[in-house]
CSV table of C-alpha atoms and ligand atoms in Angstrom, one decimal:
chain,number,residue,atom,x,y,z
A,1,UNK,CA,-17.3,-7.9,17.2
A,2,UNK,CA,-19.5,-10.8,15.8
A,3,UNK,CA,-22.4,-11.7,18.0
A,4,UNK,CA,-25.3,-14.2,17.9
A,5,UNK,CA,-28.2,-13.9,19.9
A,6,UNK,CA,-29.3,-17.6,21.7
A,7,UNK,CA,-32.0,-18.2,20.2
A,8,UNK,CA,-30.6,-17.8,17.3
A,9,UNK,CA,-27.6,-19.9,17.7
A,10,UNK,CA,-29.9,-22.8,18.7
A,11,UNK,CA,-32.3,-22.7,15.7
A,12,UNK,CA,-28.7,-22.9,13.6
A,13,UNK,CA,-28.1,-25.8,15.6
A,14,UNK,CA,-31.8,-27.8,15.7
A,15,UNK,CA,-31.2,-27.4,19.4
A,16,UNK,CA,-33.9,-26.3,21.7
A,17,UNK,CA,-33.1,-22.7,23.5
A,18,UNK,CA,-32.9,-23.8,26.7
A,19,UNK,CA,-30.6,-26.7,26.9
A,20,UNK,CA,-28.5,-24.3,24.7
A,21,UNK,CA,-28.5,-21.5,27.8
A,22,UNK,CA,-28.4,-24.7,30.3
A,23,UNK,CA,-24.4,-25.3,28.1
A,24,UNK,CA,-23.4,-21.7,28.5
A,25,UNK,CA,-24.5,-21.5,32.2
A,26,UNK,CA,-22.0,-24.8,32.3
A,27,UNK,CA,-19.1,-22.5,31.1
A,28,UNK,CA,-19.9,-19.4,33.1
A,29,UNK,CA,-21.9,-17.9,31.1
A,30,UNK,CA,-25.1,-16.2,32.1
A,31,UNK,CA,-26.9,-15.0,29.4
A,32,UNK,CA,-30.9,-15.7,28.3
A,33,UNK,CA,-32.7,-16.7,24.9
A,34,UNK,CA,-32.6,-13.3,23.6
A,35,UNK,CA,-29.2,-12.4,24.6
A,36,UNK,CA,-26.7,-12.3,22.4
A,37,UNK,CA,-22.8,-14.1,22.6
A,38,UNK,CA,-19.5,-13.2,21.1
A,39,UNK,CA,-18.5,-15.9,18.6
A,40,UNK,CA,-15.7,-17.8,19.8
A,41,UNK,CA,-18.3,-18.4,23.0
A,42,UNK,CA,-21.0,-19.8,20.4
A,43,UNK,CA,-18.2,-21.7,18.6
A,44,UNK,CA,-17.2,-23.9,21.7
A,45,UNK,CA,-21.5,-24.3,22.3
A,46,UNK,CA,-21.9,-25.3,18.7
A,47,UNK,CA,-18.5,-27.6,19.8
A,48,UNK,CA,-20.5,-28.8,22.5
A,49,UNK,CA,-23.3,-30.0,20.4
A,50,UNK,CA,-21.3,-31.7,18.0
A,51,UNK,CA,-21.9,-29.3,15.6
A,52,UNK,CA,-19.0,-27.7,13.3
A,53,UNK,CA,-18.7,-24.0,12.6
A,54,UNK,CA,-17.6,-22.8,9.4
A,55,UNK,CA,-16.1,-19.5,9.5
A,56,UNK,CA,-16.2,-17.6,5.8
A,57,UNK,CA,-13.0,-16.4,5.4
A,58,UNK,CA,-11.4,-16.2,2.1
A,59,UNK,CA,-10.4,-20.0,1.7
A,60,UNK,CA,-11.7,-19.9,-2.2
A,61,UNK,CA,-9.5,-17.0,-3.0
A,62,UNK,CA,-6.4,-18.6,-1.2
A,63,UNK,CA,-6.5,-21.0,-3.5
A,64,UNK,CA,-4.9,-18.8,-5.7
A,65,UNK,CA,-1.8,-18.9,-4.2
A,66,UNK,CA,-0.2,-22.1,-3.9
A,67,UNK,CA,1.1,-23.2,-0.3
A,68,UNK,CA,3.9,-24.9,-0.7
A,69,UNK,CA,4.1,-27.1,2.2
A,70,UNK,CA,7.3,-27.2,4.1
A,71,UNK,CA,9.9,-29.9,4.1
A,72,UNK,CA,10.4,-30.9,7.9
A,73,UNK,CA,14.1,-30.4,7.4
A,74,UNK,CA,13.9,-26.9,6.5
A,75,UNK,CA,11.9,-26.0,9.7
A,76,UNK,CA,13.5,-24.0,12.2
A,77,UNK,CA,12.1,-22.8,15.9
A,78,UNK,CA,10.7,-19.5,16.0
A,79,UNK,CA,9.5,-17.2,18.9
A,80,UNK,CA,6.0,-17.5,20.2
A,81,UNK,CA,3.6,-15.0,19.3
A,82,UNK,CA,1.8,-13.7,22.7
A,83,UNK,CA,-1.4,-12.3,23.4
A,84,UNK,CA,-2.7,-10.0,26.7
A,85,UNK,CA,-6.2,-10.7,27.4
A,86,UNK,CA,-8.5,-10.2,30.4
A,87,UNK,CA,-10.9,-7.8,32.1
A,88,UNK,CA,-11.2,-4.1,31.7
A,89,UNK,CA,-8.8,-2.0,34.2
A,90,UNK,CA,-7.1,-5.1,35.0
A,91,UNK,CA,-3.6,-3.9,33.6
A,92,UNK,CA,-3.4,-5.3,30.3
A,93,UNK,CA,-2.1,-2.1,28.6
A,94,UNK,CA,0.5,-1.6,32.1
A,95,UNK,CA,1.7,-5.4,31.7
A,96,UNK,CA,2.6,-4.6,28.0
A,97,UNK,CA,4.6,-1.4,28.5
A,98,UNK,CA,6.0,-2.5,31.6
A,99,UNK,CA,7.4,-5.8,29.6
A,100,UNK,CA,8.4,-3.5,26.9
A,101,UNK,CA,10.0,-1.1,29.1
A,102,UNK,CA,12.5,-3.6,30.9
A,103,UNK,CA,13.5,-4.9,27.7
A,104,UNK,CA,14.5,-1.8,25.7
A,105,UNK,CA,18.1,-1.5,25.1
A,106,UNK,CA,18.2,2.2,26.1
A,107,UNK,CA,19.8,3.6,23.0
A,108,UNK,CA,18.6,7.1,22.2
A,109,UNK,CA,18.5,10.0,24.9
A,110,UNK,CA,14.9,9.6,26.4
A,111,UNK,CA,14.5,6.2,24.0
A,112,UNK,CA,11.4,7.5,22.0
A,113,UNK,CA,10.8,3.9,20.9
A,114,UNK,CA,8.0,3.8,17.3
A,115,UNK,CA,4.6,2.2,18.6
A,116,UNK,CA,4.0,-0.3,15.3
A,117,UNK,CA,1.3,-2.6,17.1
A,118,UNK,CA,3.8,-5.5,18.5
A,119,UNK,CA,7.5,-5.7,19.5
A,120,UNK,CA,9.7,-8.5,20.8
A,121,UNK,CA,11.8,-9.1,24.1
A,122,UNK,CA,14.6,-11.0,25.1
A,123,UNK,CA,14.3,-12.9,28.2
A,124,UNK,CA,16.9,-13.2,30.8
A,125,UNK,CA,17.5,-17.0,29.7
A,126,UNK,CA,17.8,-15.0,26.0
A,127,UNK,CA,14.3,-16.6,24.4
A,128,UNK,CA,12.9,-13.8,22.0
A,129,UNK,CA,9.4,-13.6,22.7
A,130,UNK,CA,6.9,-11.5,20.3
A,131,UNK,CA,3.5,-9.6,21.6
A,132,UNK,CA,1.0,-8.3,20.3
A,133,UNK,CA,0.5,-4.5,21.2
A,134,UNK,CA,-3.3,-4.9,20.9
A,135,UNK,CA,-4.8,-6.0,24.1
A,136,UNK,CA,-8.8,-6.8,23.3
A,137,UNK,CA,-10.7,-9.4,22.4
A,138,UNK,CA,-12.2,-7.7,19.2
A,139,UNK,CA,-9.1,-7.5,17.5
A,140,UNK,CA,-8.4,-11.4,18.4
A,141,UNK,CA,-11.9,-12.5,17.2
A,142,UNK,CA,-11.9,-10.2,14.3
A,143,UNK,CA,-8.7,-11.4,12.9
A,144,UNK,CA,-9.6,-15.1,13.6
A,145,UNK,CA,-12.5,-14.5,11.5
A,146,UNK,CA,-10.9,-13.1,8.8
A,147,UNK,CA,-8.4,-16.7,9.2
A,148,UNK,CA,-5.2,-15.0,10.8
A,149,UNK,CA,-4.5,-17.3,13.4
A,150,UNK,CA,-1.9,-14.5,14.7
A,151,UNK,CA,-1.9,-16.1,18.5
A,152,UNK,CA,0.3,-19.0,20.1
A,153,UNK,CA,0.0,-18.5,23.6
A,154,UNK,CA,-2.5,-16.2,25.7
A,155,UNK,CA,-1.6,-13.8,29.0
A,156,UNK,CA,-4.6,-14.1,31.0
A,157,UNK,CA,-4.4,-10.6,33.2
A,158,UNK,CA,-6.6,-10.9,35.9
A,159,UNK,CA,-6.4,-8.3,38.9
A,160,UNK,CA,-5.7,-9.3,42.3
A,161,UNK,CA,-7.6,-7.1,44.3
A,162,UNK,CA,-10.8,-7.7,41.8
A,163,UNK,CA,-12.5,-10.9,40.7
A,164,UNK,CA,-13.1,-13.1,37.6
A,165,UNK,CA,-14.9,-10.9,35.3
A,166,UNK,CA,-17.3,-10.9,32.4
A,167,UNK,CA,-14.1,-9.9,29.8
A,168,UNK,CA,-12.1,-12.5,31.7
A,169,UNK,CA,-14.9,-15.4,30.7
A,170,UNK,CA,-14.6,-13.9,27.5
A,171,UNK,CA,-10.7,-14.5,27.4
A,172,UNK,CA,-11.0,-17.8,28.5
A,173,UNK,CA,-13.7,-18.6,25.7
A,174,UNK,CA,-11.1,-16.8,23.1
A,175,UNK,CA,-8.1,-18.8,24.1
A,176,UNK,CA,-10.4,-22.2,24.2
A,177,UNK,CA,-12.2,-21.6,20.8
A,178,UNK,CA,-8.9,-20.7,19.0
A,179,UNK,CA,-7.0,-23.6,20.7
A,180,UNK,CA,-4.2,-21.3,22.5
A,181,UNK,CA,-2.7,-22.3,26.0
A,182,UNK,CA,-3.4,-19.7,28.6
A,183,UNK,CA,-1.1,-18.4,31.3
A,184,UNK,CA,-2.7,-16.8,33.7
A,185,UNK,CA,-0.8,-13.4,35.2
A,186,UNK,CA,-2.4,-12.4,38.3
A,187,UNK,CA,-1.8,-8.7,38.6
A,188,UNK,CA,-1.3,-6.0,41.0
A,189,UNK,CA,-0.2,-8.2,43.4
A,190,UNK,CA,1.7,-4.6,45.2
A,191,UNK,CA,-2.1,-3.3,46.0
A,192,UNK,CA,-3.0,-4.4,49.9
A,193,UNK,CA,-6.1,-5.6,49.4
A,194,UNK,CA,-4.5,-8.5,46.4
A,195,UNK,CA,-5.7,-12.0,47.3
A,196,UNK,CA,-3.9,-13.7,44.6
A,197,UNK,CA,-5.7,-17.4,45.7
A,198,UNK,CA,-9.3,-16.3,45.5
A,199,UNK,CA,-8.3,-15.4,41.9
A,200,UNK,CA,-7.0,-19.0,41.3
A,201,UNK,CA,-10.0,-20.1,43.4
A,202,UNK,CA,-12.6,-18.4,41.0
A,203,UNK,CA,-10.1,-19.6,38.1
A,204,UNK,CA,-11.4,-22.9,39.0
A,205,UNK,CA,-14.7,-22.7,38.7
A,206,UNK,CA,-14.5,-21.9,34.9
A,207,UNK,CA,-12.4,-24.6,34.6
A,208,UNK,CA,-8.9,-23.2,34.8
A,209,UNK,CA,-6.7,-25.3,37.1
A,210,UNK,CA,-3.7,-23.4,37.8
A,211,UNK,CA,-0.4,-24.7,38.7
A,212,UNK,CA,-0.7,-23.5,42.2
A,213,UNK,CA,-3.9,-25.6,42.6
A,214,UNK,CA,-2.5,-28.9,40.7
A,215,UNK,CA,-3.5,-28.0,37.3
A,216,UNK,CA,-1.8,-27.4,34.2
A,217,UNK,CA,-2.2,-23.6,33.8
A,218,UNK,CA,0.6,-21.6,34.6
A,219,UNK,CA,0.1,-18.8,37.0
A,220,UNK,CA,2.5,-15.8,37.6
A,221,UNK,CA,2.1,-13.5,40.4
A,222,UNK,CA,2.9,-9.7,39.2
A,223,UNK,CA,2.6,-6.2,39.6
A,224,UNK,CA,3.1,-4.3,36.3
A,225,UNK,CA,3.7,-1.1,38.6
A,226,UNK,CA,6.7,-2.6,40.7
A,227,UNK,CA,7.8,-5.2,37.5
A,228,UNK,CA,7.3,-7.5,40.5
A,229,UNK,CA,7.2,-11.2,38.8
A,230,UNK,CA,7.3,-9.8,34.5
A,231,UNK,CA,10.9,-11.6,34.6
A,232,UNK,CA,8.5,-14.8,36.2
A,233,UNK,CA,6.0,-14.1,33.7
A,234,UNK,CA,8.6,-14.3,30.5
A,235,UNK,CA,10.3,-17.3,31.6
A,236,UNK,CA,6.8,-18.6,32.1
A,237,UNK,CA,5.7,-17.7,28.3
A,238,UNK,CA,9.3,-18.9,27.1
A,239,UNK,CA,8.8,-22.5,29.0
A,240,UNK,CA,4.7,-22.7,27.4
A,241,UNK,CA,6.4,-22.0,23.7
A,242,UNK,CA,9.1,-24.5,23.9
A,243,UNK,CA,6.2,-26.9,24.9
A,244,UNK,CA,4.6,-26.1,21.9
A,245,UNK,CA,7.6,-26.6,19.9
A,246,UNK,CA,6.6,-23.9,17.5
A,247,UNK,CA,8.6,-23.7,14.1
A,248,UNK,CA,9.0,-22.2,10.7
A,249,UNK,CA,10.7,-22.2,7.5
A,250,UNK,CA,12.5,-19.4,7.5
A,251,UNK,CA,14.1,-20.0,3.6
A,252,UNK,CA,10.6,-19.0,1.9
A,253,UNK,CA,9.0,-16.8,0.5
A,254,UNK,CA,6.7,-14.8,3.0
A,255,UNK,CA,3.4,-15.5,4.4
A,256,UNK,CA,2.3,-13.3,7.3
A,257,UNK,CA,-1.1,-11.5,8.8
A,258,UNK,CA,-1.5,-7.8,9.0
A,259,UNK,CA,-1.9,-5.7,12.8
A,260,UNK,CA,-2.7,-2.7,12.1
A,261,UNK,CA,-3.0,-0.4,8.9
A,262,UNK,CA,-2.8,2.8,8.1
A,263,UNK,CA,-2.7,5.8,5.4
A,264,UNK,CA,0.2,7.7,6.1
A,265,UNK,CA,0.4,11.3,5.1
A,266,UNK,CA,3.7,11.0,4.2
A,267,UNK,CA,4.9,7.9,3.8
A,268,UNK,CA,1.2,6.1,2.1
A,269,UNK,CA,-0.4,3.2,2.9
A,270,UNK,CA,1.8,1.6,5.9
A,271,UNK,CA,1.2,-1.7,7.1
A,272,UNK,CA,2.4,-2.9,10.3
A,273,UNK,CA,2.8,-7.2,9.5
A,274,UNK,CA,3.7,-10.1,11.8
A,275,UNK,CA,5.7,-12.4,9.9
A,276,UNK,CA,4.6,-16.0,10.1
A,277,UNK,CA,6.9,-17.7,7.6
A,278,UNK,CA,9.2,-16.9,5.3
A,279,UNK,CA,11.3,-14.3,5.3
A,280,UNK,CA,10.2,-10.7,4.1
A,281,UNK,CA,12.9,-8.8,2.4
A,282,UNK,CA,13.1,-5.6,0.5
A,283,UNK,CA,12.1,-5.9,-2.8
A,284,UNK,CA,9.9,-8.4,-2.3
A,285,UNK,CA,6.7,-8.3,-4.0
A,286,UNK,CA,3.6,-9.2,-2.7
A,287,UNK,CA,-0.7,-9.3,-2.1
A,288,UNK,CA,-2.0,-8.4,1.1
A,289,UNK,CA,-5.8,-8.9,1.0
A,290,UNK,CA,-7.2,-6.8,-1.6
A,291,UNK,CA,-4.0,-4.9,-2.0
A,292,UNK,CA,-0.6,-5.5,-3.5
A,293,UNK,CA,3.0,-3.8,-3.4
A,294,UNK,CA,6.8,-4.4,-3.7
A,295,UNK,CA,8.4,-4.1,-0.2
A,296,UNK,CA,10.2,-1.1,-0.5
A,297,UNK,CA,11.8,-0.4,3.2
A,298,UNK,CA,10.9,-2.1,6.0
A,299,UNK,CA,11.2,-0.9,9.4
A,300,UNK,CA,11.5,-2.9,13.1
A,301,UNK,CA,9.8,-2.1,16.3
A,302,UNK,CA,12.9,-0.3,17.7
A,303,UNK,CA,12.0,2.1,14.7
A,304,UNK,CA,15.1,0.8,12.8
A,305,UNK,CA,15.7,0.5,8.8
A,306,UNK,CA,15.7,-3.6,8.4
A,307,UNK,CA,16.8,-5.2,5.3
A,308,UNK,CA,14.5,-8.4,6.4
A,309,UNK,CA,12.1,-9.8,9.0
A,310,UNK,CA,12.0,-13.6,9.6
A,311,UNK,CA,9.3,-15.6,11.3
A,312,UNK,CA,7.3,-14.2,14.3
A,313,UNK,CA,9.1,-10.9,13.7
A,314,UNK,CA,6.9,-7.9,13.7
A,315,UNK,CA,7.8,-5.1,11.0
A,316,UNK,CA,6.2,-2.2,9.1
A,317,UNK,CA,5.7,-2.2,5.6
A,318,UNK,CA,6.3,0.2,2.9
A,319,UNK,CA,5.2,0.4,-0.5
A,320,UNK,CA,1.3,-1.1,-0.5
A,321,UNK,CA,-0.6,0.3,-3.4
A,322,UNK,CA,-3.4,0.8,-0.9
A,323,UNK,CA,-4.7,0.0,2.8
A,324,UNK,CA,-5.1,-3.4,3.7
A,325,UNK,CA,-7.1,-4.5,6.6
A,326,UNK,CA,-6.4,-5.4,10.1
A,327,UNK,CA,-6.2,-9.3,9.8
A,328,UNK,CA,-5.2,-9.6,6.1
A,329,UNK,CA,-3.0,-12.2,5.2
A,330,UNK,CA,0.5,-10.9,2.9
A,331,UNK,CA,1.7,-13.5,0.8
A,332,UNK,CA,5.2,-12.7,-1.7
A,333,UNK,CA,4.7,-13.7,-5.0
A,334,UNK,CA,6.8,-14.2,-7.8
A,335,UNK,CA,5.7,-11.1,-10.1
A,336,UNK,CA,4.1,-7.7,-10.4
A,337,UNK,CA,1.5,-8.9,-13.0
A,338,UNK,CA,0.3,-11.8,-10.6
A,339,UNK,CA,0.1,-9.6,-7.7
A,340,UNK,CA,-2.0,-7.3,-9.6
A,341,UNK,CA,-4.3,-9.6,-11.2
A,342,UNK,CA,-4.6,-12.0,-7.6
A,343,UNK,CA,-5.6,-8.0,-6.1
A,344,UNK,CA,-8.1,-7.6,-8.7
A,345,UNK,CA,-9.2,-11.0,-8.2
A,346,UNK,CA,-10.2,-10.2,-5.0
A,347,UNK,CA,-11.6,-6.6,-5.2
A,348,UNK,CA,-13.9,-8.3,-7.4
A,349,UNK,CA,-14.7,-11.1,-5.5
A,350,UNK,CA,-15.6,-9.2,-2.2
A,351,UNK,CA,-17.4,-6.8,-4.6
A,352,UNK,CA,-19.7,-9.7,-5.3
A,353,UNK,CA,-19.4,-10.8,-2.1
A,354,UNK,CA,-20.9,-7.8,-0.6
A,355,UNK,CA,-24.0,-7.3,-3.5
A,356,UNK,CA,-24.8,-11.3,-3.0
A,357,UNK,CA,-24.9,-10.4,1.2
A,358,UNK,CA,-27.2,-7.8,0.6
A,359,UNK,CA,-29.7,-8.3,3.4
A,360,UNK,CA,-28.0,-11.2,5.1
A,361,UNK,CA,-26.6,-10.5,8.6
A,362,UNK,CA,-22.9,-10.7,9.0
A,363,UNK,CA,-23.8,-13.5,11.5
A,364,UNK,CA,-25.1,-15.8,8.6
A,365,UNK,CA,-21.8,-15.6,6.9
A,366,UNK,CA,-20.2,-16.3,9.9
A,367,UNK,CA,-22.0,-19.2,10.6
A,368,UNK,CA,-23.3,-22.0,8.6
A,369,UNK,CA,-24.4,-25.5,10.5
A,370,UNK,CA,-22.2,-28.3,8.8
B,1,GDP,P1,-6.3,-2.4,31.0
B,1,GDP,O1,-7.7,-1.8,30.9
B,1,GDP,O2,-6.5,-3.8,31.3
B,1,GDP,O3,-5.4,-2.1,29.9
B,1,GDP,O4,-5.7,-1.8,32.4
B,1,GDP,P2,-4.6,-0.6,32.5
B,1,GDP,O5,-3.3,-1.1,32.2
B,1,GDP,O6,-5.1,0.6,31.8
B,1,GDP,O7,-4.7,-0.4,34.1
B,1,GDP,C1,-5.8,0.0,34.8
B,1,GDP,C2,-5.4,0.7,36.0
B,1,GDP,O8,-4.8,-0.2,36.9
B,1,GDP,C3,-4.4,1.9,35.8
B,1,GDP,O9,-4.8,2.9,36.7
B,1,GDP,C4,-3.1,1.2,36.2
B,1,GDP,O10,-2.2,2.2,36.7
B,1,GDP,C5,-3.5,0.3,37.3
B,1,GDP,N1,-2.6,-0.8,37.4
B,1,GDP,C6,-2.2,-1.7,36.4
B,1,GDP,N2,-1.4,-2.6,36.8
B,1,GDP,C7,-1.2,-2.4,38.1
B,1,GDP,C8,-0.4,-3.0,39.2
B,1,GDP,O11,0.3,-4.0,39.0
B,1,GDP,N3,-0.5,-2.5,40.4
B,1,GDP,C9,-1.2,-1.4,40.7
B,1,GDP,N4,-1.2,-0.9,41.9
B,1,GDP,N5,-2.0,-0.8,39.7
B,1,GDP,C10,-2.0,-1.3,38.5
B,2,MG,MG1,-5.8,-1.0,28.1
């Protein structure tokens, strides 16, 4: 993940060192001059000191493409895309199988279900929700870096019978720098020794106000073990999204950001893509960061042959000419010949990129004081 040490960060900034740890300490952050802090946490200090950062991501080649904006009429709503975050041990990974469990239409003897790095649920009031399978802040700074804004709403999991932690501060940070309402999910609320208010207590002190304490926040009680609360938890996720009135156009040509990548022995290059808008179809042909292809079968996270995937679905994709990149953005052109040359376009470009880095830290391309 991209880091910064303080001193650093406050050189950037023309700010002295010390009123710089002074802000940090303000948002529950402990850290010295010669420590270093993830970069969503130096975004909101460089926020802070009226300062803008500029993340390098690959506006100048998007340009290649042309974004058609959407016509208001042609929008439609389309699920939220949801995001587990929060401390170490405190049952991200259980929360997301235990959500995916109750939702599975048991179909197959023994329902051996395809991991492909999200998959959606239906809740009870029949609101299709999407997740993301990767729990961790890496992957959510790493893709925001790269410009795939990939998050609507974030699951704060924090443990009952534990406390506020550093990865917890971190979430918060994530969540605030990217703009994303929380919900917080306070877990393992079977153990004996849960204390689900001196959660929301500690909540408060980083500036979370829960619901239960007057605030804003939505807070779920749940226990990923005994699915105690997960149906709570969805309805709450399902109320945050139609706050945020989220649409998409699904009569266009596809835009969406890859999850995960892979080669596949037999199979090639697969890439696993959230659809963002548009619709993907077979056939289609399009670039995905560096790499370009012509969809040729596309596959759902029930493992399932699709013949499309619309907005905020998650599907695999077949027929890349190579490996894209966790955090790529796939965009379906119009021809073979474009696709190629946009590819080449960028190989080239990044090949440039990386010779004109040379000695510069990946933190200076990161950041730039505007
Ligand atoms: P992660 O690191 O946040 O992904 O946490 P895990 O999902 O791996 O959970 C860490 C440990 O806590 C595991 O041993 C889980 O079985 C346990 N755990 C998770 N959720 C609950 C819960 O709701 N109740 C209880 N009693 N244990 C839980
Ligand atoms: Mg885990």
């Amino acid at each position: 993940p991209e880091t910064i040490v303080v001193q650093e960060l406050a050189n950037r900034m023309a700010e002295r060192a010390a009123d710089v740890v002074k802000s940090l300490m303000k948002m529950g952050v402990m850290a010295t001059m010669n420590q270093s802090i993830d970069a969503d946490t130096a975004e909101l200090v460089i926020e802070e000191f009226g300062h803008k950062m500029v993340r390098v991501s690959d506006a100048d080649v998007e340009q290649v493409i042309e974004q058609v904006a959407d016509d208001p009429q042609d929008l439609q709503p389309r699920p939220p895309i949801v995001t587990i975050m929060g401390h170490v041990d405190h049952g991200k990974t259980s929360l997301l199988d235990a959500i995916r469990k109750a939702n599975v239409v048991s179909g197959e003897a023994g329902g051996i279900t395809q991991h492909i790095g999200a998959y959606q649920v239906t809740t009870e009031s029949g609101a299709v929700l999407s997740f993301l399978d990767t729990p961790g802040h890496a992957a959510f700074t790493s893709m925001r870096a790269r410009g795939a804004n990939v998050t609507d709403i974030v699951v704060l999991v924090v443990a009952a019978d534990d406390s506020v932690m550093p990865q917890t501060i971190e979430a918060i940070n994530h969540a605030r720098a990217a703009k994303v309402p929380m919900i917080v999910a306070i877990n393992k609320c079977d153990k004996p020794a849960a204390d689900a208010n001196k959660v929301r207590t500690e909540l408060l002190q980083h500036e979370v106000v829960v619901e239960a304490m007057s605030g804003d926040v939505q807070d779920v009680e749940v226990s990923a073990v005994t699915g105690a609360g997960l149906d709570q938890l969805l309805e709450a996720i399902a109320l945050q999204a139609e706050i945020l009135e989220l649409q998409a156009n699904p009569d266009r040509s596809a835009m969406g950001a890859v999850i995960e990548a892979q080669l596949d022995v037999g199979r090639g290059p697969v890439a696993t893509v959230l659809v963002q808008n548009g619709t993907l179809r077979q056939g289609d042909i399009f670039v995905v960061g560096e790499q370009w292809g012509k969809v040729r079968a596309l596959q759902n996270d029930q493992g399932e042959r699709v013949k499309e995937a619309g907005p905020s679905v998650p599907v695999e994709v077949l027929g890349l000419n190579g490996t894209p990149e966790a955090g790529d953005v796939l965009n379906v052109v119009d021809t073979e010949a474009q696709a190629r040359e946009i590819a080449e376009y960028r190989q080239e470009a990044a090949k440039d990129k990386r010779a004109a880095a040379g000695a510069a830290t990946t933190l200076e391309q990161l950041m730039a004081k505007a």
